[in-house]
Tab-separated table of C-alpha atoms in Angstrom:
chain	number	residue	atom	x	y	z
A	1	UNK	CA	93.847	98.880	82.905
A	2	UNK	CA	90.847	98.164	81.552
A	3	UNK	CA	88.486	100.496	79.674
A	4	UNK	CA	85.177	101.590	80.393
A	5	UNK	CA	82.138	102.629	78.292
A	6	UNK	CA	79.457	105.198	79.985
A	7	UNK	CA	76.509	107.185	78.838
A	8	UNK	CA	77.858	110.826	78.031
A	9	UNK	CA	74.643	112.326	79.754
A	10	UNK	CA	71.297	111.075	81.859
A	11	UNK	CA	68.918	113.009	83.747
A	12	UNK	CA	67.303	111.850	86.606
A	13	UNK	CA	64.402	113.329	89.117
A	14	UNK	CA	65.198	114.819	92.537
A	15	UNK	CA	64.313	112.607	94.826
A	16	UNK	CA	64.392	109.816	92.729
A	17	UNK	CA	67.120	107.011	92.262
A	18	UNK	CA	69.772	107.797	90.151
A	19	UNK	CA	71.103	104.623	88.088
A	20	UNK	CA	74.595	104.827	86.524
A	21	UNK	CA	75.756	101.846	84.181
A	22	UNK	CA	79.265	101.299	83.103
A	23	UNK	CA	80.770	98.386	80.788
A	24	UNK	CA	84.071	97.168	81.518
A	25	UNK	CA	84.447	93.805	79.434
A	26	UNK	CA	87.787	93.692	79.404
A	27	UNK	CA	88.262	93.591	83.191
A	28	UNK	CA	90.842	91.235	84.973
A	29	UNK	CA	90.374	89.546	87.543
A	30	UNK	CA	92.767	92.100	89.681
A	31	UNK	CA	90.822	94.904	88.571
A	32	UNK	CA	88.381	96.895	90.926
A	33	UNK	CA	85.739	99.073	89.827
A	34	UNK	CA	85.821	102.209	91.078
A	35	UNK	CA	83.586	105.368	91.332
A	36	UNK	CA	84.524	108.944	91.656
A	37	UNK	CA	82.170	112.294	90.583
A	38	UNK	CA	83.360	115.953	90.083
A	39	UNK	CA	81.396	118.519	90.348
A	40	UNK	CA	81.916	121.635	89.087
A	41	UNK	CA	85.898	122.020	88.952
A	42	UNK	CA	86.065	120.792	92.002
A	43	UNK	CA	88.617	118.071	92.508
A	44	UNK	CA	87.311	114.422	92.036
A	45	UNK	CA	85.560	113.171	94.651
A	46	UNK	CA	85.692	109.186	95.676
A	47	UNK	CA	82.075	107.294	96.112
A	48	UNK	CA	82.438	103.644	96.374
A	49	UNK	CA	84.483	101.074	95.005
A	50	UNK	CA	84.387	97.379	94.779
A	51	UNK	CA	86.059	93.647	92.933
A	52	UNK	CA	82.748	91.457	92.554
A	53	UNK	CA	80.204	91.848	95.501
A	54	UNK	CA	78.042	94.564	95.336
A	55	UNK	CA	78.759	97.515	97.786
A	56	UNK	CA	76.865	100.000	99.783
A	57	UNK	CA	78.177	103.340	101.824
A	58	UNK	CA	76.694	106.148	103.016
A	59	UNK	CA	76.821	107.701	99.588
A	60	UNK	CA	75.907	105.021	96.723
A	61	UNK	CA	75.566	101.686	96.499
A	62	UNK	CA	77.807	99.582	93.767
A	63	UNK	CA	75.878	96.627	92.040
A	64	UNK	CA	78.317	94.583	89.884
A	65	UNK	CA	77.352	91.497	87.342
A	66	UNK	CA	78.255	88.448	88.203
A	67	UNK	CA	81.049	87.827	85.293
A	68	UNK	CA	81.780	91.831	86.662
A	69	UNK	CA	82.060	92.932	82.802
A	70	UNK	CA	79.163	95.912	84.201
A	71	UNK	CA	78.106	97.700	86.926
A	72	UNK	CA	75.303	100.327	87.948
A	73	UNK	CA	75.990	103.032	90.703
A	74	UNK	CA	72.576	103.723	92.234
A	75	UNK	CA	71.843	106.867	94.273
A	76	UNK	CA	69.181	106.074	96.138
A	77	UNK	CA	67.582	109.557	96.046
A	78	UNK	CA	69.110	112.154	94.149
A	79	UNK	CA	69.305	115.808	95.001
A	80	UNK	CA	70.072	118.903	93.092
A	81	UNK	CA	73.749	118.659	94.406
A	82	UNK	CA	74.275	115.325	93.159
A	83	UNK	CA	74.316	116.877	89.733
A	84	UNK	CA	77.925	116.270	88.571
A	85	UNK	CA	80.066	114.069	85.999
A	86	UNK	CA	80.302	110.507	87.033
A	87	UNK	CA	83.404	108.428	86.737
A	88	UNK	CA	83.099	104.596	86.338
A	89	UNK	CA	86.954	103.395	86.465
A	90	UNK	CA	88.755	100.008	86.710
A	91	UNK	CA	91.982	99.877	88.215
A	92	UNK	CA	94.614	97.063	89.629
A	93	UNK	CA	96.286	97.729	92.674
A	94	UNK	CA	98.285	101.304	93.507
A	95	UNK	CA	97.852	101.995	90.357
A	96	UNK	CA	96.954	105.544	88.334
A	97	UNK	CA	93.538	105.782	87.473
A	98	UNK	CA	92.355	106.449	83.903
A	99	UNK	CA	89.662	108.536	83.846
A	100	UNK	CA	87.324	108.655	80.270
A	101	UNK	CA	84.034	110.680	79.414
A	102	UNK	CA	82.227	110.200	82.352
A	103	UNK	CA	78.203	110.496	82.827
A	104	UNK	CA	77.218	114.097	83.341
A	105	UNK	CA	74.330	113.611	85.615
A	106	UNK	CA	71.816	116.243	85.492
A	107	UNK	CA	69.500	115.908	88.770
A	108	UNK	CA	66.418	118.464	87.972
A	109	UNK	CA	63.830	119.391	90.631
B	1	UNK	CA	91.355	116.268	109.335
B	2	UNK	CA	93.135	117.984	106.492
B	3	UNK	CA	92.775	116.750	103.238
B	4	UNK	CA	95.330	117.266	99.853
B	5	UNK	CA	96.176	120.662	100.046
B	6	UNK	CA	97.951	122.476	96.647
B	7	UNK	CA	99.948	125.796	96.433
B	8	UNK	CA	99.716	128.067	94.566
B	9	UNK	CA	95.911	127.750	93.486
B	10	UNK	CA	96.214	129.796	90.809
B	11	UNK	CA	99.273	130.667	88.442
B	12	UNK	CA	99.489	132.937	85.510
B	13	UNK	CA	103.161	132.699	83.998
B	14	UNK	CA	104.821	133.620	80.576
B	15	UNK	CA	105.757	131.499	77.658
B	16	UNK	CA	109.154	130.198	78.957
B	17	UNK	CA	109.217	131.011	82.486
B	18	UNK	CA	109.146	127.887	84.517
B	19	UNK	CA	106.685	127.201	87.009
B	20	UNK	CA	106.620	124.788	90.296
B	21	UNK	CA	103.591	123.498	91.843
B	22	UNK	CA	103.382	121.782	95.023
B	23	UNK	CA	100.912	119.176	96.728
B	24	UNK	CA	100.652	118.577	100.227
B	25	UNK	CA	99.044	115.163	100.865
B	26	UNK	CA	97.175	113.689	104.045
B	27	UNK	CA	99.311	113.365	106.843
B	28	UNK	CA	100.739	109.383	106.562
B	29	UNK	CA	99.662	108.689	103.391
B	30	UNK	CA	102.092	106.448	101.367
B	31	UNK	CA	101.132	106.976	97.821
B	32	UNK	CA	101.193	110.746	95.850
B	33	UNK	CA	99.876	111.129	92.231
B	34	UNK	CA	99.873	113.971	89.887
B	35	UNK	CA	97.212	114.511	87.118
B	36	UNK	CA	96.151	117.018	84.650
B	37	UNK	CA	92.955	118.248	83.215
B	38	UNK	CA	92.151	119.842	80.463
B	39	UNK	CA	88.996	121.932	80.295
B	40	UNK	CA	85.753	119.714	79.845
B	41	UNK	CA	87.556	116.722	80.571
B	42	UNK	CA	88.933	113.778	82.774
B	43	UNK	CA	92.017	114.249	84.841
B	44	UNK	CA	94.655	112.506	83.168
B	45	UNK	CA	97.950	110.666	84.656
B	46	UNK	CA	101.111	112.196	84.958
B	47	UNK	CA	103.287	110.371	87.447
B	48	UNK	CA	103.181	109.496	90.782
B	49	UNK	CA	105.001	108.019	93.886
B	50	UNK	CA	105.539	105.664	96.618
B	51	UNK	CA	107.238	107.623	99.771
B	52	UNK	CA	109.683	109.346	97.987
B	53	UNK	CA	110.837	106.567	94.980
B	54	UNK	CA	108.892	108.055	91.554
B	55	UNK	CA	107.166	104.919	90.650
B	56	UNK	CA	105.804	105.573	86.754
B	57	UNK	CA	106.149	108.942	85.237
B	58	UNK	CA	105.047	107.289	82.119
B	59	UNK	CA	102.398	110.308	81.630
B	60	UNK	CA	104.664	113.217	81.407
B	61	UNK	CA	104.461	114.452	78.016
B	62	UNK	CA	107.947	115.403	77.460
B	63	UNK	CA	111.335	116.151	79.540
B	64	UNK	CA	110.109	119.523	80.168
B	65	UNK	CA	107.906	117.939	82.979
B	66	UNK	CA	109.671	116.671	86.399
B	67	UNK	CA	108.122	116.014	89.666
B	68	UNK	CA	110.050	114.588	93.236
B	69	UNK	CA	109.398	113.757	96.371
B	70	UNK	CA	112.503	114.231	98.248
B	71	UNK	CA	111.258	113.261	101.828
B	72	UNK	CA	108.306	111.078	101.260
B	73	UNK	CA	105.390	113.696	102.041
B	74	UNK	CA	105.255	117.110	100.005
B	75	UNK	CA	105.618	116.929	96.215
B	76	UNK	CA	106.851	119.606	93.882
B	77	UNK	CA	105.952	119.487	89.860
B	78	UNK	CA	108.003	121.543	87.754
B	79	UNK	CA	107.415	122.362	83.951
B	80	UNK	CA	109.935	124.280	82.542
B	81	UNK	CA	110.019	126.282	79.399
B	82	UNK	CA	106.465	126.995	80.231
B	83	UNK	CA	104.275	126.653	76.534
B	84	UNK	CA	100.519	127.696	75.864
B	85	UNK	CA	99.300	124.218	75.827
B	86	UNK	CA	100.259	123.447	79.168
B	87	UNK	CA	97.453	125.352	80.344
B	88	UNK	CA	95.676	123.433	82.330
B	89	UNK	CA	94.183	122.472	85.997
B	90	UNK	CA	96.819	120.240	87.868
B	91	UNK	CA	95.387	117.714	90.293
B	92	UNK	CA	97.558	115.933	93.155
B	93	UNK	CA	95.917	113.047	94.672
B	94	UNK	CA	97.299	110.997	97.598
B	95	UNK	CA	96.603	107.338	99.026
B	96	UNK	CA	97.366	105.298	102.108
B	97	UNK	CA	99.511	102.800	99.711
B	98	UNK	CA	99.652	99.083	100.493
B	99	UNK	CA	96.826	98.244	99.271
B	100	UNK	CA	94.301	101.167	100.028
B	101	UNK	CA	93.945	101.919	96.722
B	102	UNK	CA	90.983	104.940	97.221
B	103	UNK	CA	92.821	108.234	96.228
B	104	UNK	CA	92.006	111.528	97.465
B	105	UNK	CA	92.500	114.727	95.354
B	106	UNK	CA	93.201	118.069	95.877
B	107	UNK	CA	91.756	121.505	95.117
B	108	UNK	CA	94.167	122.225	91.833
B	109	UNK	CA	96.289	124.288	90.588
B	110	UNK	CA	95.167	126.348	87.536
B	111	UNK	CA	97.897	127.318	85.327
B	112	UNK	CA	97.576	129.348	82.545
B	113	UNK	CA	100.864	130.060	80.178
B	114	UNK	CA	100.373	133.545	78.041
């Protein structure tokens, strides 16, 4: 799978949008980009994946470049329990996923 | 409806003893995974499974480490010879399989070898 690249730390307002990029230049064309957080020692928790069009749930929306070697995942507006790491992973089918550094996301009031 | 459940959720053990954890996925799903996480970082792969056939255990460190599946649904990991440096939070995560790719994790199990 391919590797990411993420911030190790941003900081965003409550009630703002929070903007996460990731790099994954390496990505083939089987590979989706997907997005899980943890917070706390919780387990990780899915947000949103997607292959090359961007994405929107009821959590996050998933904006991906058109030659997909980076994506941002925006929360529209953060709260204080959004604060959490932020996983940016690319995966092929059924596979494991290879989690790196993350984004610690500090949401501050 | 019930999500990945894990047993025990804690587990303090000595150096050599062994130790099994178990995982419980969602009900139906195809796919079982087992991870491991070291404090103040990602979870990282250990094996997983497609109804009961062990697909990659690539990411068990060594021989000491064995997980099944024997019916498809509940998953046991064993480590035996317990060591200090297997200390460490062990994730199970499950997916629908054939092509639903989004996994689920559980709660944990914390282990920590004296």
């Amino acid at each position: 799978d391919a590797k990411t690249t993420q911030p190790t730390s941003m900081d965003c307002a409550e009630g703002r949008a929070a903007n996460l990029p990731c790099n994954h230049s390496t990505i083939s064309g089987n590979e989706y980009v997907y997005w899980y957080r943890q917070i706390h020692s919780q387990g990780p928790q899915y947000i949103i994946h997607g292959l090359k069009n961007n994405e929107t749930n009821e959590m996050a929306s998933l904006i991906i470049t058109e030659d997909r070697k980076s994506s941002t995942l925006i929360l529209p507006h953060a709260t204080l329990r959004d604060t959490a790491v932020y996983y940016c992973i690319v995966s092929s089918a059924g596979n494991m996923l290879t989690f790196g550094g993350g984004t610690r996301l500090m949401v501050k009031p | 409806g019930a999500g990945v459940s894990q047993s025990p959720r804690y587990k303090v053990t000595k150096r050599g003893q062994d130790v099994a954890l178990r995982c419980d996925p969602i009900s139906g799903h195809v796919s079982l995974y087992w991870y491991r996480q070291a404090l103040g970082q990602g979870p990282e792969f250990l094996t997983y499974f497609n109804y009961e056939a062990q697909q990659d255990k690539s990411g068990l460190p060594n021989d000491r480490f064995s997980a099944e599946r024997p019916e498809g649904s509940i998953s046991t990991l064993t480590i035996q010879r317990t060591e200090q440096r297997d200390s460490a939070m062990y994730r199970c995560a499950s997916s629908l399989g054939a092509g639903k790719r989004t996994q689920y994790f559980g709660p944990g199990t914390r282990l920590l070898v004296l």
